[in-house]
RNA sequence: GCACAGAUAGCAAAGCCCGGUUACGCGAUGGACUGCAAAUCCAUUUUACAGGGGUUCGAAUCCCCUUCUGUGCUCCA
């Protein structure tokens, strides 16, 4: 069992090996902060968060760099519309990014370099490319010359240079480009635009160059993983290959190019023009952050995902079971501690004295965790892994509720279940909430929000109990409906009446 | 047009690289429990792999052809 990773460039899944033993240099293209983060961002950064987490769980030290493209046409336009400085727009949306990603339980990268902080490095790189005759200076800026390295064309997309040549070419006259396939390394500023001094006139970096400059700065000439959205393969990532490899002379720039699939909404591409565009914040009004995370992890990272209401509702149900199992185990452990049972044996190493049922289920849980690891090692198959976790989450309450198992073993199992869940569902998948939250899900009496309505609810429940005892079902149902209107749902379980707040 | 990806049971989605064994889940149906509902559990939903050829003892999996879908070729996670 060893990790295999799919590489977009070679189009194959292969054994994961890095330049430096035990260390992974991973660069993921970050956002252009001209508007609040949307669900596509959530999908992308959750996908790479999963990758980040699994690499670390597997014993690698990950050096994770993710940039912010904080100067760009769209930011300039947004700032102009608002009549504010471009940095104000960028900073606001970067703050939004951090906030929503924190909610989605995305772990922070090690560095978040910003374009505006690496302008000297960019200028240096552009100068080297000019010196090596891979770039040329024009009136409106500096352009990379595709003709200087045609063999690098189509590295990620398989497109042939001739085919693209045959495509649209009418834009050449509008700029200083010699060939419509050439791309900007440096753009000379128009009046009023933010700019930095350079040997080719005041201006700003072209879109692609920052990633080359940043990866060079943080990792050197070659590194292990470069990630981003599927759409970035062309031209962005191919442009990076041109710039970096032509500048350093080292090839390949990246060992594993990783691209996540896109988000569709109800079968259509999510876009502002279609009106089905969701920011993360909007989505979080309707769904818990971890439920959204669950939904997004319930697909392989390379597949497109179609977010539908049904998909999200399914995720809600699955996630609730996971949290319930966790909360249940936590509550039992707390109770056991109070009862002075700290010395419960550690499973599964300890003998399981009380019965075969428990022993067999423990074996099953161990197997599920192994299978989940195998799934993750197969190019981060989180859907498969999540299926294993869900199976476990269903098994755990069955064991905790089993009356054949004595108290000591139940307590021991509860501790084991907590570890089981935290190890994978928590640490690797990032799907477990805070302990207090989980415990309140299992035992609603622990939820502070209940205290406010407790007296009123219990009065009504008492009246309902009387009505039920008298088999006055109409009155009983009336009371239940009244409680439902207050946001309280009532369930008659074998252990008595349980009520929860929606 | 060119390029890349995909087409799997009612829905959704793994498996395909490394041919031979059940995916998992949701929904539905039946049952247990229940005043009803909810939840839970059990069972059924099973000769599913776009179509056609080929290779093979054996193909969802490998090869060829066809059809259809998505995405990229301009800013995009």
Coordinates of C-alpha atoms (C1' of nucleotides) in Angstrom, one line a residue:
Chain A
X1 CA 0.0 0.0 0.0
X2 CA 1.6 3.1 -1.2
X3 CA 0.3 6.4 -2.4
X4 CA -0.4 6.8 -6.1
X5 CA -1.2 10.2 -7.6
X6 CA -2.7 11.1 -10.9
X7 CA -0.6 13.6 -12.9
X8 CA -2.3 15.6 -15.5
X9 CA 0.8 16.0 -17.6
X10 CA 1.6 12.4 -18.1
X11 CA -2.0 11.4 -17.7
X12 CA -1.2 8.5 -15.5
X13 CA -1.6 7.5 -11.9
X14 CA 1.8 6.7 -10.5
X15 CA 3.7 6.0 -7.3
X16 CA 4.1 9.2 -5.3
X17 CA 7.8 10.1 -4.9
X18 CA 9.2 13.4 -4.0
X19 CA 12.5 15.1 -4.6
X20 CA 13.4 15.2 -0.9
X21 CA 12.6 12.1 1.2
X22 CA 9.7 12.7 3.5
X23 CA 9.0 16.2 2.3
X24 CA 6.4 17.5 -0.2
X25 CA 6.5 20.9 -1.9
X26 CA 3.0 21.7 -2.9
X27 CA 1.9 24.9 -4.6
X28 CA -1.8 25.5 -5.3
X29 CA -3.1 28.4 -7.3
X30 CA -5.1 30.7 -5.0
X31 CA -7.8 33.1 -5.7
X32 CA -7.9 36.5 -7.4
X33 CA -9.6 38.4 -4.6
X34 CA -12.0 40.6 -6.6
X35 CA -15.2 39.2 -5.2
X36 CA -16.2 36.9 -2.3
X37 CA -15.3 33.2 -2.5
X38 CA -17.8 31.0 -4.2
X39 CA -18.5 27.3 -4.1
X40 CA -15.9 26.5 -6.8
X41 CA -13.3 27.9 -4.5
X42 CA -14.7 25.8 -1.7
X43 CA -14.5 22.7 -3.8
X44 CA -10.9 23.4 -4.9
X45 CA -9.5 24.3 -1.5
X46 CA -11.3 21.5 0.3
X47 CA -9.9 19.1 -2.3
X48 CA -6.3 20.3 -1.7
X49 CA -6.9 20.5 2.0
X50 CA -7.8 16.8 1.9
X51 CA -4.6 16.1 -0.1
X52 CA -2.7 18.2 2.4
X53 CA -4.2 16.3 5.3
X54 CA -3.6 12.9 3.9
X55 CA 0.0 13.5 3.0
X56 CA 0.6 14.7 6.5
X57 CA -1.3 11.7 8.0
X58 CA 0.9 9.5 5.9
X59 CA 4.0 10.9 7.4
X60 CA 5.1 13.5 4.9
X61 CA 6.0 17.0 5.9
X62 CA 4.1 19.2 3.5
X63 CA 5.3 22.7 2.5
X64 CA 2.1 24.2 1.3
X65 CA 2.2 27.5 -0.6
X66 CA -0.9 29.1 -1.9
X67 CA -0.9 32.5 -3.5
X68 CA -3.2 35.5 -3.7
X69 CA -3.3 37.3 -7.1
X70 CA -4.0 40.6 -5.5
X71 CA -3.4 42.8 -8.5
X72 CA -5.3 42.1 -11.7
X73 CA -7.7 43.7 -14.2
X74 CA -10.8 42.5 -12.4
X75 CA -9.6 43.9 -9.1
X76 CA -8.7 47.2 -10.7
X77 CA -12.2 47.3 -12.3
X78 CA -14.0 46.4 -9.0
X79 CA -12.0 49.1 -7.2
X80 CA -12.7 51.7 -9.9
X81 CA -16.4 50.9 -9.6
X82 CA -16.4 51.4 -5.9
X83 CA -14.0 54.3 -6.1
X84 CA -11.6 52.7 -3.6
X85 CA -8.0 51.6 -3.8
X86 CA -7.4 48.2 -5.3
X87 CA -5.9 46.9 -2.1
X88 CA -9.0 47.6 -0.2
X89 CA -10.9 45.3 -2.6
X90 CA -8.2 42.7 -2.4
X91 CA -7.8 42.8 1.4
X92 CA -11.5 42.6 2.0
X93 CA -11.9 39.5 -0.2
X94 CA -8.9 37.9 1.2
X95 CA -10.3 38.3 4.7
X96 CA -13.5 36.8 3.4
X97 CA -11.6 33.9 2.0
X98 CA -9.9 33.1 5.3
X99 CA -13.1 33.3 7.2
X100 CA -15.1 31.0 5.0
X101 CA -12.3 28.5 4.6
X102 CA -11.9 28.4 8.3
X103 CA -15.5 27.6 8.6
X104 CA -15.1 24.8 6.1
X105 CA -12.4 23.4 8.3
X106 CA -9.7 24.0 5.6
X107 CA -6.3 24.0 7.3
X108 CA -4.1 26.9 6.6
X109 CA -1.3 26.6 4.0
X110 CA 2.2 27.4 5.3
X111 CA 2.6 30.6 3.2
X112 CA 0.1 32.8 1.3
X113 CA 2.4 35.0 -0.8
X114 CA 0.8 37.9 -2.6
X115 CA 1.8 39.2 -6.0
X116 CA 2.3 42.7 -4.7
X117 CA 4.9 41.3 -2.4
X118 CA 7.0 39.6 -5.0
X119 CA 7.2 42.3 -7.7
X120 CA 11.1 42.4 -7.5
X121 CA 11.3 38.6 -8.0
X122 CA 8.9 38.9 -10.9
X123 CA 10.9 41.7 -12.5
X124 CA 14.1 39.6 -12.1
X125 CA 12.5 36.6 -13.7
X126 CA 11.1 38.6 -16.6
X127 CA 14.6 40.1 -17.2
X128 CA 16.1 36.7 -17.3
X129 CA 13.6 35.6 -19.9
X130 CA 14.4 38.6 -22.0
X131 CA 18.1 37.9 -21.7
X132 CA 17.5 34.3 -22.8
X133 CA 15.5 35.6 -25.7
X134 CA 12.3 33.9 -24.6
X135 CA 10.6 37.2 -24.2
X136 CA 10.5 40.5 -26.0
X137 CA 9.7 44.1 -25.0
X138 CA 7.0 46.0 -26.8
X139 CA 5.3 49.3 -26.3
X140 CA 2.6 47.9 -24.0
X141 CA 4.8 45.6 -22.0
X142 CA 6.8 42.4 -22.1
X143 CA 5.6 39.3 -23.9
X144 CA 6.6 35.7 -23.7
X145 CA 7.4 34.3 -27.1
X146 CA 5.9 30.9 -27.7
X147 CA 8.0 30.5 -30.8
X148 CA 11.1 30.4 -28.6
X149 CA 10.0 27.1 -27.1
X150 CA 7.3 25.5 -29.3
X151 CA 8.1 22.0 -27.9
X152 CA 6.5 23.0 -24.6
X153 CA 3.1 23.7 -26.2
X154 CA 0.2 21.5 -25.1
X155 CA 2.1 20.0 -22.2
X156 CA -1.1 19.7 -20.1
X157 CA -3.8 19.9 -22.6
X158 CA -2.4 18.0 -25.6
X159 CA -3.3 20.7 -27.9
X160 CA -1.1 21.1 -30.9
X161 CA 0.4 24.4 -31.6
X162 CA -0.8 24.4 -35.2
X163 CA -4.4 23.8 -34.2
X164 CA -4.3 26.8 -32.0
X165 CA -2.6 28.9 -34.7
X166 CA -5.5 28.1 -36.9
X167 CA -7.9 29.5 -34.3
X168 CA -8.8 33.1 -33.7
X169 CA -6.0 35.5 -34.5
X170 CA -7.6 38.8 -34.8
X171 CA -6.4 40.1 -31.5
X172 CA -2.8 40.5 -32.4
X173 CA -3.1 44.0 -33.8
X174 CA -4.6 45.3 -30.6
X175 CA -1.4 44.6 -28.6
X176 CA 2.3 44.4 -29.0
X177 CA 2.2 40.7 -29.4
X178 CA 4.0 39.1 -32.3
X179 CA 1.9 36.0 -32.2
X180 CA -1.6 35.7 -30.7
X181 CA -0.4 32.7 -28.6
X182 CA 2.2 34.9 -26.8
X183 CA 1.2 36.0 -23.3
X184 CA 2.0 39.0 -21.2
X185 CA 4.8 38.9 -18.6
X186 CA 4.6 42.6 -17.8
X187 CA 1.8 45.0 -18.6
X188 CA 2.6 48.7 -18.9
X189 CA 0.1 50.7 -16.8
X190 CA -2.6 52.8 -18.4
X191 CA -3.1 56.2 -16.8
X192 CA -4.6 55.9 -13.3
X193 CA -3.8 52.2 -12.9
X194 CA -1.7 51.0 -9.9
X195 CA 1.8 50.4 -11.1
X196 CA 5.3 49.4 -10.0
X197 CA 8.5 50.8 -11.6
X198 CA 10.3 48.4 -14.0
X199 CA 13.0 48.6 -16.7
X200 CA 10.2 48.4 -19.3
X201 CA 8.0 51.2 -17.9
X202 CA 5.7 51.4 -14.9
X203 CA 3.3 48.6 -14.9
X204 CA 2.2 45.4 -13.3
X205 CA 2.9 41.7 -13.7
X206 CA 1.0 39.6 -16.2
X207 CA -1.3 37.0 -14.9
X208 CA 0.8 33.9 -15.1
X209 CA 4.2 35.0 -14.0
X210 CA 3.5 35.4 -10.3
X211 CA 3.1 31.7 -9.8
X212 CA 6.4 31.0 -11.5
X213 CA 8.2 33.6 -9.4
X214 CA 6.6 32.4 -6.2
X215 CA 7.2 28.7 -6.7
X216 CA 10.8 29.6 -7.6
X217 CA 11.2 31.7 -4.5
X218 CA 9.7 29.1 -2.1
X219 CA 10.7 25.8 -3.6
X220 CA 13.4 26.4 -6.1
X221 CA 13.6 25.3 -9.7
X222 CA 11.5 22.2 -9.4
X223 CA 8.9 20.9 -7.0
X224 CA 6.5 18.1 -6.4
X225 CA 2.9 19.1 -6.6
X226 CA 1.2 21.9 -8.4
X227 CA -2.6 22.1 -8.0
X228 CA -5.5 24.2 -9.1
X229 CA -8.8 24.1 -10.8
X230 CA -9.3 22.2 -14.0
X231 CA -9.7 25.3 -16.0
X232 CA -6.3 26.5 -15.1
X233 CA -4.5 23.9 -17.2
X234 CA -4.6 26.2 -20.1
X235 CA -3.4 28.8 -20.5
X236 CA -2.3 29.5 -16.9
X237 CA -0.4 26.3 -16.0
X238 CA 1.0 25.8 -19.5
X239 CA 2.2 29.4 -19.3
X240 CA 3.9 28.6 -16.0
X241 CA 5.7 25.7 -17.6
X242 CA 7.0 28.0 -20.4
X243 CA 8.2 30.7 -18.0
X244 CA 9.7 28.6 -15.4
X245 CA 11.4 26.0 -17.5
X246 CA 12.7 28.5 -20.0
X247 CA 14.0 30.7 -17.1
X248 CA 15.8 27.9 -15.2
X249 CA 16.5 25.4 -17.9
X250 CA 15.2 22.7 -15.6
X251 CA 12.5 20.3 -16.7
X252 CA 10.0 19.3 -15.7
X253 CA 8.9 22.1 -13.4
X254 CA 6.4 19.9 -11.6
X255 CA 6.3 16.2 -10.9
X256 CA 2.6 16.0 -10.3
X257 CA 0.1 18.4 -11.8
X258 CA -3.2 18.0 -10.0
X259 CA -6.5 19.5 -11.1
X260 CA -9.8 19.4 -9.3
X261 CA -13.1 19.0 -11.1
X262 CA -15.7 21.7 -11.3
X263 CA -18.9 22.5 -9.5
X264 CA -22.2 22.4 -11.3
X265 CA -25.4 23.5 -9.8
X266 CA -28.4 21.4 -10.8
X267 CA -26.7 20.1 -13.9
X268 CA -25.5 23.5 -15.1
X269 CA -22.1 25.1 -14.9
X270 CA -22.1 27.6 -12.0
X271 CA -21.8 31.1 -13.4
X272 CA -22.9 34.5 -12.6
X273 CA -24.7 34.9 -15.9
X274 CA -26.8 31.8 -15.3
X275 CA -27.9 33.2 -12.0
X276 CA -27.0 30.0 -10.2
X277 CA -23.9 31.4 -8.7
X278 CA -23.4 30.8 -5.0
X279 CA -20.9 32.4 -2.7
X280 CA -19.8 30.2 0.1
X281 CA -21.4 32.6 2.5
X282 CA -24.8 32.2 0.8
X283 CA -24.5 28.4 0.9
X284 CA -23.6 28.5 4.5
X285 CA -26.9 30.2 5.3
X286 CA -28.7 27.0 4.1
X287 CA -26.2 24.3 5.1
X288 CA -23.9 23.7 7.9
X289 CA -20.2 24.2 6.8
X290 CA -19.3 20.6 7.6
X291 CA -22.3 19.3 5.7
X292 CA -21.1 21.2 2.7
X293 CA -17.7 19.9 3.2
X294 CA -19.1 16.4 3.5
X295 CA -21.0 16.8 0.2
X296 CA -17.9 18.0 -1.6
X297 CA -15.7 15.2 -0.2
X298 CA -18.3 12.7 -1.3
X299 CA -17.0 12.9 -4.8
X300 CA -13.6 12.2 -6.2
X301 CA -11.6 15.4 -6.5
X302 CA -11.1 15.1 -10.2
X303 CA -14.7 14.4 -11.1
X304 CA -17.1 17.3 -11.7
X305 CA -19.7 17.5 -8.9
X306 CA -23.3 18.4 -9.5
X307 CA -24.6 20.1 -6.4
X308 CA -28.3 19.5 -6.1
X309 CA -30.6 19.8 -3.2
X310 CA -30.8 16.1 -3.0
X311 CA -27.1 15.7 -2.8
X312 CA -26.9 18.3 -0.1
X313 CA -29.8 16.7 1.8
X314 CA -28.1 13.3 1.6
X315 CA -24.9 14.8 2.9
X316 CA -26.8 16.3 5.8
X317 CA -28.2 13.0 6.7
X318 CA -24.9 11.2 6.5
X319 CA -23.1 13.8 8.4
X320 CA -25.7 13.8 11.1
X321 CA -25.1 10.1 11.6
X322 CA -21.4 10.7 11.9
X323 CA -21.8 13.4 14.4
X324 CA -24.3 11.4 16.3
X325 CA -22.0 8.4 16.6
X326 CA -19.2 10.7 17.8
X327 CA -21.5 12.5 20.3
X328 CA -22.8 9.2 21.6
X329 CA -19.3 7.8 22.3
X330 CA -18.3 11.1 23.9
X331 CA -21.3 11.1 26.2
X332 CA -20.7 7.5 27.3
X333 CA -17.0 8.3 27.9
X334 CA -18.0 11.3 30.0
X335 CA -20.4 9.3 32.1
X336 CA -17.9 6.5 32.6
X337 CA -15.3 9.0 33.8
X338 CA -17.8 10.4 36.3
X339 CA -18.5 6.9 37.5
X340 CA -14.8 6.4 38.1
X341 CA -14.1 4.1 35.2
X342 CA -11.0 5.7 33.8
X343 CA -9.2 2.4 33.9
X344 CA -11.3 0.9 31.1
X345 CA -9.1 -1.3 28.9
X346 CA -7.7 0.2 25.7
X347 CA -9.2 -1.5 22.7
X348 CA -8.6 -3.2 20.4
X349 CA -5.3 -4.4 22.0
X350 CA -7.0 -5.5 25.2
X351 CA -8.9 -8.7 25.4
X352 CA -12.6 -8.3 24.8
X353 CA -13.9 -10.4 27.5
X354 CA -17.6 -9.8 27.5
X355 CA -18.6 -11.2 24.1
X356 CA -17.8 -12.3 20.6
X357 CA -20.1 -9.7 19.1
X358 CA -17.9 -6.8 20.2
X359 CA -14.7 -8.7 19.1
X360 CA -16.1 -9.2 15.6
X361 CA -17.3 -5.6 15.3
X362 CA -13.9 -4.4 16.4
X363 CA -12.3 -6.4 13.7
X364 CA -14.7 -4.9 11.2
X365 CA -13.9 -1.4 12.3
X366 CA -10.2 -2.0 12.0
X367 CA -10.7 -3.3 8.5
X368 CA -12.8 -0.3 7.5
X369 CA -10.1 2.0 8.6
X370 CA -7.5 0.1 6.6
X371 CA -9.8 0.1 3.6
X372 CA -10.3 3.9 4.0
X373 CA -6.5 4.3 3.9
X374 CA -6.2 2.1 0.8
X375 CA -8.8 4.3 -0.9
X376 CA -7.0 7.5 0.0
X377 CA -3.7 6.0 -1.2
X378 CA -5.4 5.5 -4.6
X379 CA -5.3 9.1 -5.7
X380 CA -7.2 10.4 -2.7
X381 CA -10.4 8.6 -3.3
X382 CA -12.3 10.4 -0.6
X383 CA -15.7 9.1 -1.7
X384 CA -14.6 5.5 -1.2
X385 CA -13.0 6.4 2.1
X386 CA -16.1 8.3 3.3
X387 CA -18.2 5.2 2.5
X388 CA -16.0 3.2 4.9
X389 CA -16.3 5.9 7.6
X390 CA -20.1 6.0 7.1
X391 CA -20.2 2.2 7.6
X392 CA -18.3 2.7 10.8
X393 CA -20.5 5.5 12.0
X394 CA -23.5 3.2 11.6
X395 CA -21.8 0.4 13.4
X396 CA -20.7 2.4 16.5
X397 CA -24.2 3.2 17.9
X398 CA -25.2 -0.4 17.4
X399 CA -22.4 -1.5 19.7
X400 CA -22.9 1.3 22.2
X401 CA -26.6 0.4 22.4
X402 CA -26.0 -3.3 22.7
X403 CA -27.2 -4.5 26.0
X404 CA -25.2 -7.8 25.9
X405 CA -22.0 -5.8 26.4
X406 CA -21.2 -5.0 29.9
X407 CA -20.6 -1.4 31.1
X408 CA -16.8 -1.7 31.3
X409 CA -16.5 -2.9 27.8
X410 CA -19.0 -0.4 26.5
X411 CA -16.9 2.4 28.1
X412 CA -13.8 0.9 26.6
X413 CA -15.4 0.7 23.2
X414 CA -16.7 4.3 23.5
X415 CA -13.1 5.4 24.0
X416 CA -12.0 3.3 21.0
X417 CA -14.8 4.7 18.9
X418 CA -13.7 8.3 19.7
X419 CA -10.2 7.5 18.5
X420 CA -11.5 5.6 15.5
X421 CA -13.6 8.6 14.4
X422 CA -11.0 11.3 15.3
X423 CA -8.2 9.5 13.5
X424 CA -9.9 9.5 10.1
X425 CA -13.2 11.3 10.0
X426 CA -11.6 14.0 12.1
X427 CA -8.0 14.4 11.3
X428 CA -8.0 13.3 7.7
X429 CA -11.5 14.3 6.4
X430 CA -12.0 17.2 8.8
X431 CA -15.6 16.4 9.2
X432 CA -16.0 16.2 13.0
X433 CA -17.4 19.2 14.9
X434 CA -16.2 20.3 18.3
X435 CA -16.9 17.8 21.1
X436 CA -19.5 20.0 22.8
X437 CA -21.5 20.2 19.5
X438 CA -21.4 16.5 18.9
X439 CA -22.5 15.7 22.5
X440 CA -25.4 18.1 22.2
X441 CA -26.5 16.3 19.1
X442 CA -26.6 13.0 20.9
X443 CA -27.9 14.4 24.1
X444 CA -29.9 17.5 23.4
X445 CA -30.2 18.3 27.1
X446 CA -26.6 19.4 26.8
X447 CA -27.6 22.1 24.3
X448 CA -27.7 25.5 26.0
X449 CA -30.2 26.8 23.5
X450 CA -32.7 24.4 25.0
X451 CA -32.7 26.0 28.3
X452 CA -34.6 29.0 27.0
X453 CA -37.6 27.0 25.9
X454 CA -37.3 24.0 28.2
X455 CA -40.0 24.8 30.7
X456 CA -42.6 25.7 28.1
X457 CA -41.8 22.6 26.0
X458 CA -41.9 20.3 29.0
X459 CA -45.3 21.7 30.1
X460 CA -46.7 20.9 26.7
X461 CA -45.1 17.5 26.6
X462 CA -46.6 16.7 30.0
X463 CA -50.1 17.6 28.6
X464 CA -49.4 15.5 25.6
X465 CA -48.4 12.6 27.8
X466 CA -51.7 12.9 29.6
X467 CA -53.6 13.0 26.3
X468 CA -51.7 10.0 25.0
X469 CA -52.4 8.0 28.2
X470 CA -56.0 8.7 27.6
X471 CA -55.6 7.7 24.0
X472 CA -56.8 11.1 23.0
X473 CA -54.7 11.1 19.8
X474 CA -56.2 14.3 18.3
X475 CA -55.1 16.4 21.3
X476 CA -51.7 14.7 21.4
X477 CA -51.1 15.4 17.7
X478 CA -52.3 19.0 18.2
X479 CA -49.7 19.6 20.9
X480 CA -47.0 18.0 18.7
X481 CA -48.0 20.3 15.8
X482 CA -47.9 23.3 18.2
X483 CA -44.4 22.3 19.3
X484 CA -43.3 21.8 15.6
X485 CA -44.4 25.4 14.9
X486 CA -42.0 26.5 17.7
X487 CA -39.2 24.6 16.0
X488 CA -39.4 21.7 18.3
X489 CA -39.6 18.2 16.9
X490 CA -40.8 15.4 19.1
X491 CA -40.0 11.7 18.8
X492 CA -41.4 8.9 20.7
X493 CA -38.6 6.4 21.1
X494 CA -38.6 3.2 23.0
X495 CA -36.7 5.0 25.8
X496 CA -39.3 7.7 26.1
X497 CA -40.1 11.1 24.5
X498 CA -37.1 12.9 23.0
X499 CA -37.3 16.5 21.7
X500 CA -34.9 18.5 19.6
X501 CA -34.6 22.0 18.4
X502 CA -34.4 22.5 14.6
Chain B
rG1 C1' -13.1 22.5 -35.8
rC2 C1' -9.0 20.9 -32.4
rA3 C1' -7.9 19.0 -27.4
rC4 C1' -9.1 16.7 -22.9
rA5 C1' -12.5 14.2 -19.8
rG6 C1' -16.8 11.3 -19.4
rA7 C1' -21.2 7.7 -20.6
rU8 C1' -22.2 2.2 -14.7
rA9 C1' -29.1 -0.4 -12.0
rG10 C1' -35.1 4.4 -10.3
rC11 C1' -31.4 8.5 -8.7
rA12 C1' -26.4 9.3 -7.4
rA13 C1' -21.6 7.4 -7.7
rA14 C1' -17.0 3.9 -6.9
rG15 C1' -14.6 0.1 -9.6
rC16 C1' -11.4 0.7 -15.2
rC17 C1' -4.5 2.0 -14.7
rC18 C1' -3.2 -4.0 -12.0
rG19 C1' -9.3 -8.5 -16.9
rG20 C1' -12.1 -13.4 -13.1
rU21 C1' -15.5 -12.1 -5.9
rU22 C1' -20.7 -7.9 -3.1
rA23 C1' -19.5 -1.5 -4.4
rC24 C1' -21.2 2.1 -0.9
rG25 C1' -25.3 5.5 -0.5
rC26 C1' -30.2 7.5 -1.4
rG27 C1' -35.0 6.2 -3.0
rA28 C1' -38.7 2.3 -3.4
rU29 C1' -41.2 -2.2 -1.6
rG30 C1' -42.1 -5.8 2.4
rG31 C1' -41.3 -6.9 7.6
rA32 C1' -40.1 -5.7 13.0
rC33 C1' -41.2 -1.7 16.4
rU34 C1' -45.2 2.2 16.7
rG35 C1' -52.0 5.1 18.5
rC36 C1' -49.9 7.8 14.3
rA37 C1' -45.4 10.0 12.8
rA38 C1' -40.1 10.0 13.2
rA39 C1' -36.0 7.2 14.1
rU40 C1' -33.8 2.5 14.1
rC41 C1' -33.1 -2.6 12.6
rC42 C1' -33.9 -6.8 9.0
rA43 C1' -35.1 -8.3 4.0
rU44 C1' -36.0 -7.4 -1.2
rU45 C1' -35.0 -4.0 -5.2
rU46 C1' -29.2 -8.2 -8.7
rU47 C1' -27.4 -11.6 -14.3
rA48 C1' -26.0 -2.3 -14.0
rC49 C1' -21.9 -1.2 -16.9
rA50 C1' -23.8 4.1 -24.2
rG51 C1' -23.8 1.0 -29.0
rG52 C1' -21.1 -2.2 -32.4
rG53 C1' -16.9 -5.2 -33.3
rG54 C1' -12.2 -7.6 -31.6
rU55 C1' -8.5 -10.0 -28.1
rU56 C1' -9.3 -13.8 -24.1
rC57 C1' -11.0 -19.8 -21.0
rG58 C1' -13.2 -15.2 -19.1
rA59 C1' -14.2 -7.9 -20.4
rA60 C1' -17.6 -2.6 -16.9
rU61 C1' -12.1 -3.3 -17.0
rC62 C1' -7.6 -4.2 -22.7
rC63 C1' -7.8 -2.8 -28.4
rC64 C1' -10.6 -0.6 -32.7
rC65 C1' -15.0 2.0 -34.6
rU66 C1' -19.6 4.8 -33.7
rU67 C1' -23.0 7.8 -31.0
rC68 C1' -23.9 11.2 -27.2
rU69 C1' -22.5 14.6 -23.0
rG70 C1' -19.3 18.0 -20.4
rU71 C1' -15.1 21.2 -20.3
rG72 C1' -11.0 24.0 -22.5
rC73 C1' -9.1 26.7 -27.0
rU74 C1' -10.6 34.6 -24.2
rC75 C1' -10.6 36.2 -17.7
rC76 C1' -11.9 31.9 -14.5
rA77 C1' -10.9 27.3 -8.6

